[in-house]
Short mmCIF file of C-alpha atoms and ligand atoms in Angstrom, two decimals:
data_model
loop_
_atom_site.label_atom_id
_atom_site.label_comp_id
_atom_site.label_asym_id
_atom_site.label_seq_id
_atom_site.Cartn_x
_atom_site.Cartn_y
_atom_site.Cartn_z
CA MET A 1 129.45 -36.81 135.40
CA SER A 2 128.45 -39.76 133.22
CA ARG A 3 124.78 -40.68 132.90
CA ARG A 4 123.61 -44.15 133.96
CA PRO A 5 124.53 -46.74 131.30
CA ALA A 6 121.54 -48.24 129.48
CA ILE A 7 121.01 -51.04 127.01
CA ARG A 8 119.81 -50.07 123.52
CA PRO A 9 117.52 -53.02 122.60
CA GLU A 10 117.20 -52.03 118.93
CA ARG A 11 121.00 -51.96 118.51
CA LEU A 12 121.29 -55.41 120.13
CA ALA A 13 118.48 -56.81 117.97
CA ALA A 14 120.21 -55.51 114.84
CA ARG A 15 123.50 -57.07 115.92
CA LEU A 16 121.82 -60.45 116.54
CA ALA A 17 120.25 -60.29 113.08
CA ARG A 18 123.59 -59.37 111.49
CA PHE A 19 125.46 -62.27 113.12
CA ALA A 20 122.62 -64.68 112.27
CA GLU A 21 123.36 -63.97 108.59
CA ILE A 22 126.76 -65.66 109.01
CA GLY A 23 126.02 -69.33 108.45
CA ALA A 24 122.30 -68.72 107.96
CA THR A 25 120.38 -71.86 106.93
CA PRO A 26 117.34 -71.95 104.61
CA ARG A 27 115.08 -72.86 107.55
CA GLY A 28 115.95 -69.77 109.59
CA GLY A 29 118.69 -71.25 111.74
CA VAL A 30 122.46 -70.96 111.79
CA ASN A 31 125.19 -73.46 110.87
CA ARG A 32 128.39 -71.77 112.10
CA GLN A 33 130.32 -74.67 113.55
CA ALA A 34 133.51 -74.15 115.51
CA LEU A 35 136.63 -73.11 113.57
CA THR A 36 134.87 -73.09 110.18
CA GLU A 37 134.97 -70.16 107.73
CA GLY A 38 131.66 -68.96 109.19
CA ASP A 39 133.08 -68.99 112.71
CA ARG A 40 136.12 -67.06 111.50
CA GLN A 41 133.87 -64.52 109.76
CA ALA A 42 131.86 -63.95 112.95
CA ARG A 43 135.04 -63.47 115.00
CA ALA A 44 136.36 -60.99 112.45
CA LEU A 45 133.09 -59.03 112.57
CA LEU A 46 133.21 -58.91 116.38
CA ALA A 47 136.81 -57.71 116.20
CA ASP A 48 135.85 -54.95 113.74
CA LEU A 49 133.00 -53.81 116.01
CA ALA A 50 135.39 -53.75 118.96
CA LEU A 51 138.04 -51.70 117.15
CA ALA A 52 135.36 -49.25 115.99
CA ARG A 53 134.57 -48.56 119.66
CA GLY A 54 138.20 -48.37 120.75
CA PHE A 55 138.14 -51.62 122.72
CA ALA A 56 141.47 -53.50 122.88
CA LEU A 57 141.70 -57.00 121.41
CA ARG A 58 143.66 -60.11 122.27
CA GLN A 59 143.39 -63.81 121.51
CA ASP A 60 144.98 -66.82 123.17
CA ASP A 61 146.36 -70.14 121.87
CA ALA A 62 142.87 -71.65 121.93
CA ALA A 63 141.66 -68.74 119.76
CA ASN A 64 139.47 -67.39 122.57
CA LEU A 65 138.88 -63.78 121.52
CA PHE A 66 138.95 -61.09 124.26
CA LEU A 67 137.72 -57.48 123.96
CA ARG A 68 138.70 -55.03 126.70
CA ARG A 69 137.23 -51.70 127.83
CA GLU A 70 139.85 -50.21 130.08
CA GLY A 71 139.11 -49.22 133.67
CA GLY A 72 140.71 -47.00 136.27
CA ASP A 73 143.41 -49.43 137.38
CA PRO A 74 144.71 -51.64 134.54
CA ALA A 75 146.46 -53.86 137.08
CA LEU A 76 143.19 -55.02 138.63
CA PRO A 77 141.74 -58.29 137.26
CA PRO A 78 138.81 -57.44 134.98
CA LEU A 79 135.14 -58.33 135.18
CA LEU A 80 134.71 -60.78 132.28
CA LEU A 81 131.48 -61.28 130.31
CA GLY A 82 131.13 -63.81 127.53
CA SER A 83 129.71 -66.80 125.75
CA HIS A 84 130.29 -68.41 122.32
CA LEU A 85 129.69 -67.69 118.62
CA ASP A 86 129.95 -71.25 117.32
CA THR A 87 126.72 -73.17 116.72
CA GLN A 88 125.28 -76.61 116.18
CA PRO A 89 124.91 -77.80 112.54
CA THR A 90 121.20 -76.99 112.74
CA GLY A 91 121.59 -74.39 115.44
CA GLY A 92 119.62 -71.32 116.38
CA ARG A 93 120.27 -67.56 116.22
CA PHE A 94 120.59 -67.11 119.98
CA ASP A 95 122.49 -70.07 121.52
CA GLY A 96 125.80 -68.43 122.42
CA ALA A 97 125.46 -65.37 120.21
CA LEU A 98 123.05 -63.76 122.67
CA GLY A 99 125.63 -63.85 125.46
CA VAL A 100 128.43 -62.51 123.29
CA LEU A 101 126.38 -59.71 121.74
CA ALA A 102 124.63 -58.75 124.97
CA GLY A 103 128.06 -58.59 126.57
CA PHE A 104 129.19 -56.32 123.74
CA GLU A 105 126.08 -54.21 124.30
CA VAL A 106 127.11 -53.83 127.97
CA LEU A 107 130.56 -52.57 126.93
CA GLU A 108 128.90 -50.14 124.48
CA ALA A 109 126.43 -48.93 127.12
CA LEU A 110 129.36 -48.17 129.44
CA GLU A 111 131.16 -46.40 126.62
CA ASP A 112 128.09 -44.42 125.52
CA ALA A 113 127.59 -43.23 129.09
CA GLY A 114 131.26 -42.37 129.56
CA ALA A 115 131.21 -44.62 132.62
CA ARG A 116 134.46 -44.78 134.60
CA THR A 117 134.76 -48.28 136.06
CA GLY A 118 137.40 -49.02 138.69
CA ARG A 119 138.62 -51.98 136.66
CA ALA A 120 138.43 -53.11 133.06
CA VAL A 121 135.36 -54.89 131.75
CA GLU A 122 136.15 -57.55 129.17
CA LEU A 123 134.12 -59.68 126.81
CA VAL A 124 135.23 -63.09 125.55
CA SER A 125 134.00 -65.21 122.69
CA TRP A 126 135.05 -68.74 123.70
CA THR A 127 136.23 -71.22 121.07
CA ASN A 128 134.25 -74.38 120.32
CA GLU A 129 131.60 -74.41 123.04
CA GLU A 130 129.33 -76.80 121.14
CA GLY A 131 131.84 -79.60 120.64
CA CYS A 132 129.85 -81.07 117.75
CA ARG A 133 132.64 -80.65 115.17
CA PHE A 134 135.54 -81.26 117.56
CA ALA A 135 134.98 -82.90 120.96
CA PRO A 136 134.97 -81.96 123.77
CA GLY A 137 132.58 -79.05 123.98
CA ALA A 138 133.47 -75.92 125.93
CA MET A 139 137.04 -76.51 124.71
CA GLY A 140 138.24 -72.89 124.71
CA SER A 141 136.97 -72.14 128.20
CA GLN A 142 138.39 -75.41 129.52
CA ALA A 143 141.79 -74.60 127.99
CA PHE A 144 141.60 -71.13 129.60
CA ALA A 145 140.70 -72.57 133.02
CA GLN A 146 143.36 -75.30 132.96
CA GLY A 147 145.99 -73.15 131.25
CA GLN A 148 146.67 -75.56 128.39
CA ILE A 149 145.19 -77.18 125.31
CA ALA A 150 145.18 -80.94 125.93
CA PRO A 151 147.60 -82.46 123.38
CA GLU A 152 145.01 -85.00 122.21
CA TRP A 153 142.61 -82.19 121.34
CA ARG A 154 145.05 -80.81 118.79
CA GLU A 155 144.82 -84.09 116.83
CA ALA A 156 141.00 -84.24 117.02
CA ARG A 157 139.38 -84.79 113.62
CA ALA A 158 136.09 -83.27 112.49
CA PRO A 159 133.60 -85.47 110.60
CA ASP A 160 134.86 -83.67 107.46
CA GLY A 161 138.42 -84.82 108.29
CA ALA A 162 139.77 -81.42 109.30
CA ARG A 163 142.38 -81.49 112.11
CA LEU A 164 141.77 -79.18 115.04
CA ASP A 165 145.31 -77.77 115.24
CA ASP A 166 145.20 -76.77 111.57
CA GLU A 167 141.83 -75.10 112.02
CA LEU A 168 143.07 -73.27 115.12
CA ALA A 169 146.02 -71.90 113.16
CA LEU A 170 143.73 -70.71 110.35
CA THR A 171 141.46 -69.04 112.89
CA LEU A 172 144.26 -67.22 114.71
CA ALA A 173 145.58 -66.04 111.35
CA VAL A 174 142.29 -64.25 110.60
CA LEU A 175 143.28 -61.56 113.11
CA PRO A 176 147.03 -61.27 112.46
CA GLY A 177 147.49 -57.98 114.24
CA VAL A 178 145.73 -59.14 117.39
CA LEU A 179 148.01 -59.76 120.35
CA LEU A 180 148.48 -63.44 121.17
CA ALA A 181 148.15 -63.79 124.95
CA PRO A 182 148.99 -66.78 127.14
CA LEU A 183 146.16 -69.12 128.05
CA GLY A 184 144.49 -68.15 131.32
CA SER A 185 144.63 -64.73 132.94
CA PRO A 186 143.33 -63.51 136.29
CA ILE A 187 139.72 -62.36 136.25
CA ALA A 188 137.73 -60.86 139.11
CA ALA A 189 134.50 -62.59 138.10
CA TYR A 190 132.69 -64.01 135.06
CA LEU A 191 129.06 -63.41 134.05
CA GLU A 192 127.34 -65.18 131.14
CA LEU A 193 123.91 -64.55 129.65
CA HIS A 194 122.44 -67.52 127.77
CA ILE A 195 119.04 -68.73 126.61
CA GLU A 196 117.58 -71.32 128.98
CA GLN A 197 117.19 -73.96 126.25
CA GLY A 198 114.34 -75.37 128.34
CA PRO A 199 110.69 -74.55 129.11
CA ILE A 200 110.71 -73.34 132.73
CA LEU A 201 111.14 -69.56 132.46
CA GLU A 202 108.65 -69.24 129.61
CA ARG A 203 106.12 -71.42 131.47
CA GLU A 204 106.53 -69.27 134.61
CA ASP A 205 106.69 -66.08 132.48
CA VAL A 206 109.78 -64.93 134.36
CA PRO A 207 112.26 -62.87 132.30
CA VAL A 208 115.44 -63.58 134.29
CA GLY A 209 116.73 -66.99 135.33
CA VAL A 210 119.42 -67.08 138.03
CA VAL A 211 121.37 -70.26 137.31
CA THR A 212 122.24 -72.13 140.53
CA GLY A 213 124.54 -74.62 138.83
CA ILE A 214 125.17 -76.88 135.85
CA GLN A 215 124.51 -80.61 135.76
CA GLY A 216 127.27 -83.06 134.86
CA THR A 217 127.95 -84.32 131.33
CA ILE A 218 129.74 -87.39 129.99
CA TRP A 219 130.26 -88.03 126.26
CA LEU A 220 131.34 -91.45 125.05
CA GLU A 221 131.99 -92.86 121.59
CA VAL A 222 131.06 -96.56 121.53
CA THR A 223 132.17 -98.98 118.79
CA LEU A 224 130.79 -102.50 118.43
CA THR A 225 132.85 -104.70 116.09
CA GLY A 226 131.70 -107.98 114.51
CA GLN A 227 132.38 -109.46 111.09
CA ALA A 228 131.43 -108.12 107.68
CA ALA A 229 129.47 -110.74 105.74
CA HIS A 230 127.31 -111.20 102.66
CA ALA A 231 123.73 -110.02 103.23
CA GLY A 232 122.28 -112.74 101.03
CA THR A 233 124.27 -115.84 101.85
CA THR A 234 124.92 -115.51 105.60
CA PRO A 235 122.33 -117.26 107.79
CA LEU A 236 121.54 -115.95 111.26
CA ASP A 237 123.72 -118.31 113.28
CA PHE A 238 126.76 -117.39 111.14
CA ARG A 239 126.31 -113.67 111.71
CA ARG A 240 128.34 -111.50 114.08
CA ASP A 241 126.27 -108.40 113.39
CA PRO A 242 127.25 -105.29 115.42
CA LEU A 243 124.28 -103.28 114.16
CA ALA A 244 121.84 -105.91 115.41
CA ALA A 245 123.63 -105.79 118.78
CA ALA A 246 123.56 -101.97 118.82
CA THR A 247 119.86 -101.96 118.00
CA ARG A 248 119.09 -104.22 120.96
CA LEU A 249 121.43 -102.22 123.21
CA LEU A 250 119.96 -98.81 122.37
CA ALA A 251 116.38 -100.07 122.62
CA ALA A 252 117.14 -101.35 126.12
CA LEU A 253 118.91 -98.16 127.25
CA HIS A 254 116.21 -95.86 125.85
CA GLY A 255 113.63 -98.05 127.55
CA GLU A 256 115.33 -97.96 130.96
CA VAL A 257 117.58 -94.94 131.64
CA MET A 258 115.25 -91.93 131.45
CA PRO A 259 112.01 -93.71 132.36
CA SER A 260 113.65 -94.93 135.59
CA ASP A 261 115.23 -91.59 136.59
CA PRO A 262 113.54 -88.27 135.64
CA GLN A 263 116.79 -86.41 136.28
CA ALA A 264 118.86 -88.58 133.92
CA ARG A 265 119.45 -87.68 130.25
CA PHE A 266 120.54 -90.27 127.66
CA THR A 267 121.02 -89.23 124.02
CA VAL A 268 122.48 -90.97 120.97
CA GLY A 269 123.07 -88.17 118.48
CA ARG A 270 125.18 -89.91 115.85
CA ILE A 271 125.42 -93.53 114.65
CA GLU A 272 127.21 -94.96 111.64
CA ALA A 273 127.82 -98.47 110.32
CA SER A 274 130.92 -99.45 108.40
CA PRO A 275 131.35 -100.19 105.54
CA GLY A 276 127.79 -98.90 105.19
CA SER A 277 126.95 -101.06 102.19
CA VAL A 278 123.34 -102.04 101.48
CA ASN A 279 124.24 -105.69 100.92
CA ALA A 280 126.90 -106.32 103.54
CA VAL A 281 126.42 -107.13 107.21
CA PRO A 282 128.41 -104.28 108.85
CA GLU A 283 131.81 -104.96 110.30
CA SER A 284 131.45 -102.24 112.92
CA VAL A 285 129.01 -99.67 114.28
CA THR A 286 130.07 -96.47 116.04
CA PHE A 287 127.70 -94.21 117.97
CA THR A 288 127.91 -91.31 120.41
CA VAL A 289 126.39 -91.29 123.89
CA ASP A 290 125.58 -88.04 125.75
CA LEU A 291 124.81 -88.65 129.45
CA ARG A 292 123.71 -85.94 131.90
CA HIS A 293 122.84 -85.91 135.59
CA PRO A 294 122.97 -83.27 138.37
CA ASP A 295 124.47 -85.81 140.78
CA ALA A 296 128.09 -86.83 140.11
CA ALA A 297 127.75 -90.32 141.62
CA ARG A 298 124.60 -91.11 139.64
CA LEU A 299 126.25 -89.80 136.46
CA ALA A 300 129.19 -92.16 137.05
CA ALA A 301 126.78 -95.04 137.66
CA LEU A 302 124.99 -94.21 134.39
CA GLU A 303 128.26 -94.42 132.47
CA GLN A 304 129.06 -97.77 134.07
CA ARG A 305 125.59 -99.04 133.16
CA VAL A 306 126.05 -98.05 129.50
CA ARG A 307 129.48 -99.67 129.33
CA GLU A 308 128.28 -102.93 130.91
CA ALA A 309 125.19 -103.14 128.72
CA ALA A 310 127.29 -102.54 125.60
CA MET A 311 129.75 -105.28 126.54
CA ARG A 312 126.90 -107.69 127.33
CA GLU A 313 125.07 -107.12 124.04
CA ALA A 314 128.34 -107.28 122.11
CA GLU A 315 129.25 -110.60 123.67
CA ARG A 316 125.77 -111.96 122.97
CA ALA A 317 126.32 -111.21 119.26
CA ARG A 318 129.91 -112.57 119.34
CA CYS A 319 131.14 -109.00 118.81
CA THR A 320 133.48 -106.78 120.82
CA ALA A 321 132.82 -103.36 122.38
CA SER A 322 135.29 -100.48 122.70
CA PHE A 323 134.85 -97.02 124.24
CA ARG A 324 136.45 -93.63 123.56
CA PRO A 325 135.76 -90.95 126.20
CA LEU A 326 134.98 -87.62 124.48
CA ALA A 327 134.09 -85.34 127.39
CA HIS A 328 133.73 -85.44 131.16
CA MET A 329 132.30 -82.38 132.92
CA PRO A 330 131.37 -82.91 136.60
CA PRO A 331 128.34 -80.97 137.91
CA LEU A 332 128.99 -77.64 139.58
CA ALA A 333 127.13 -75.14 141.80
CA PHE A 334 127.71 -71.39 141.39
CA PRO A 335 128.55 -69.43 144.57
CA GLU A 336 125.64 -67.91 146.47
CA ALA A 337 127.35 -64.50 146.53
CA MET A 338 127.33 -64.40 142.73
CA LEU A 339 123.67 -65.47 142.52
CA GLU A 340 122.90 -62.51 144.76
CA VAL A 341 124.83 -60.17 142.43
CA ILE A 342 122.47 -61.16 139.62
CA GLU A 343 119.38 -60.86 141.82
CA THR A 344 120.52 -57.42 142.98
CA GLY A 345 121.09 -56.27 139.41
CA ALA A 346 117.80 -57.66 138.09
CA GLY A 347 116.00 -56.20 141.09
CA ARG A 348 117.31 -52.70 140.33
CA ALA A 349 115.77 -53.03 136.87
CA GLY A 350 112.50 -54.29 138.34
CA LEU A 351 112.95 -57.68 136.64
CA PRO A 352 111.47 -60.74 138.39
CA THR A 353 113.90 -63.64 138.78
CA LEU A 354 113.70 -67.39 139.28
CA ARG A 355 116.51 -69.73 140.36
CA LEU A 356 117.03 -72.86 138.28
CA ILE A 357 119.71 -75.40 137.35
CA SER A 358 121.14 -75.62 133.84
CA GLY A 359 120.51 -78.84 131.92
CA ALA A 360 123.02 -77.71 129.29
CA PHE A 361 126.71 -77.25 129.96
CA HIS A 362 128.22 -73.82 129.30
CA ASP A 363 131.61 -72.15 129.28
CA ALA A 364 130.75 -70.83 132.74
CA LEU A 365 131.15 -74.39 134.04
CA HIS A 366 134.90 -74.28 133.47
CA VAL A 367 135.43 -70.61 134.28
CA ALA A 368 133.73 -71.19 137.63
CA ARG A 369 136.64 -73.40 138.62
CA CYS A 370 139.00 -70.40 138.48
CA ALA A 371 136.88 -67.34 139.29
CA PRO A 372 133.57 -66.34 140.94
CA THR A 373 131.03 -67.04 138.22
CA ALA A 374 127.31 -66.79 137.58
CA MET A 375 124.88 -67.19 134.69
CA ILE A 376 121.72 -65.40 133.66
CA PHE A 377 119.09 -67.25 131.60
CA CYS A 378 116.40 -65.76 129.45
CA PRO A 379 113.32 -67.65 128.24
CA CYS A 380 113.30 -69.13 124.73
CA ARG A 381 110.16 -70.03 122.80
CA ASP A 382 108.82 -73.48 123.77
CA GLY A 383 112.22 -74.15 125.35
CA ILE A 384 113.51 -75.20 121.93
CA SER A 385 117.25 -75.06 121.17
CA HIS A 386 119.81 -76.96 119.09
CA ASN A 387 117.11 -76.53 116.49
CA GLU A 388 116.71 -73.96 113.69
CA ALA A 389 113.36 -72.90 115.17
CA GLU A 390 115.10 -71.49 118.28
CA ASP A 391 113.59 -68.10 119.07
CA VAL A 392 113.50 -65.47 121.85
CA GLU A 393 110.92 -62.72 122.27
CA PRO A 394 112.49 -59.25 121.89
CA ARG A 395 111.28 -58.28 125.39
CA PHE A 396 113.27 -61.18 126.86
CA VAL A 397 116.40 -60.26 124.85
CA ALA A 398 116.18 -56.74 126.28
CA ALA A 399 115.50 -58.01 129.80
CA GLY A 400 118.43 -60.44 129.68
CA ALA A 401 120.85 -57.77 128.47
CA THR A 402 119.56 -55.32 131.07
CA ALA A 403 120.05 -57.90 133.82
CA LEU A 404 123.60 -58.52 132.54
CA LEU A 405 124.35 -54.78 132.60
CA GLU A 406 122.87 -54.24 136.05
CA ALA A 407 124.57 -57.34 137.49
CA SER A 408 127.86 -56.08 136.04
CA LEU A 409 127.36 -52.67 137.68
CA ALA A 410 126.40 -54.33 140.97
CA PHE A 411 129.53 -56.46 140.89
CA LEU A 412 131.76 -53.47 140.03
CA GLU A 413 130.29 -51.45 142.91
CA ARG A 414 130.92 -54.30 145.36
CA ALA A 415 134.45 -54.71 144.04
CA GLU A 416 135.04 -50.95 144.45
CA MET A 417 133.84 -51.16 148.06
CA GLY A 418 136.26 -53.98 148.62
CA THR A 419 133.51 -56.55 149.08
CA SER A 420 135.58 -59.37 147.74
CA ILE A 421 133.73 -62.36 146.33
CA GLU A 422 136.45 -64.97 146.40
CA THR A 423 134.32 -68.10 146.15
CA ARG A 424 134.77 -70.51 143.29
CA GLY A 425 132.22 -72.93 141.90
CA ALA A 426 131.68 -75.91 144.20
CA ALA A 427 130.78 -79.51 143.57
CA MET A 428 127.02 -79.70 143.41
CA ARG A 429 125.34 -81.27 146.46
CA ALA A 430 123.57 -84.54 145.69
CA GLY A 431 120.36 -83.71 143.82
O1 HGY B 501 125.47 -79.58 124.90
C1 HGY B 501 125.33 -78.61 125.66
O2 HGY B 501 124.88 -78.72 126.79
C2 HGY B 501 125.69 -77.22 125.19
O3 HGY B 501 124.52 -76.60 124.76
N1 HGY B 501 126.62 -77.22 124.12
MN1 MN B 502 125.37 -72.48 124.19
MN1 MN B 503 124.46 -75.22 122.41
#
């Protein structure tokens, strides 16, 4: 008879520290962007850890890496745990890595206890969740859910000029002996542990967040084009200056969008002028826009508002405006039955829970469109993320991993009893 599986917090903490060394930055963060050498190193380390425990490995065309602990009936679709190992350029040690390594800790806890599960339990490390090197974000999970890599993604270029398809090939080649599986495979359910990346759980001092859904995201690349001119000889009424137009445009949008709607999020993360010469009026300016809203209709209206304002300011400066969509992720609600699986699991461990929506997108957003899915949040210090200062108290790391283990066991029990949870993620009701 196997004993009850249990998380070993010190082993998980050591794993998190070990992975944080890959791409470590001088200020205590991690720069391990998707499909870079650091990302490949982290995948290889995870593969080595898996083989050392006898877990089977496979990877798909999108370089999603799957680890499998076999169950009683190999034909049954597995319970899948996961998250991502890629980071922001000035990322933290927990965004993504916590979910992957806590998921690995669950597989190890099952193995240590000799647990016999009716079906396999798998762990996936999704490719390119962040999307900062190659847009869109959550690329690997989206390819898995839709069963294909969009052709235009393969030609995507990173700011350093690298081409996505070449980087994918290099990444797959790191694990030559690992079976290459088709994109998309049946799963019974998906559970993801992630840091909240916001202040609510810490403020309420609640260790386990039960994520009700994920708000919508739209990424746009906007280019305003005018006319390059001499900085010294060109008077105002001869100028067609796209940077002057962009400055007015962004001042107006920052002054209106979020102040007028507390649920809206408007971010310009990158802006560059070309040719970028100190003494030439720029010919063009390109910047990114990240829009978020929990309500699909209001998100669409936000995009329209940005497009119209850009065209208006461009025209006013005798410039033109063009737009390149980079990502479109509609909001989604997780099924009630899966929220209850998490609450049951956390309850068995005596962990208080709180339901909340996710302001960040996650791989679970796409997986939820093809399998019953739920997310667990844990508090992070001051709600900071996408920042090298990202931090999580050890007690919350342990609580999050314990909730993931107990929710996994609760799901497996229900599945054994034939309590099928067949609901997929649904469009989120108007916020
Ligand atoms: O941008 C996001 O929401 C995610 O953290 N990559
Ligand atoms: Mn993340
Ligand atoms: Mn992130």
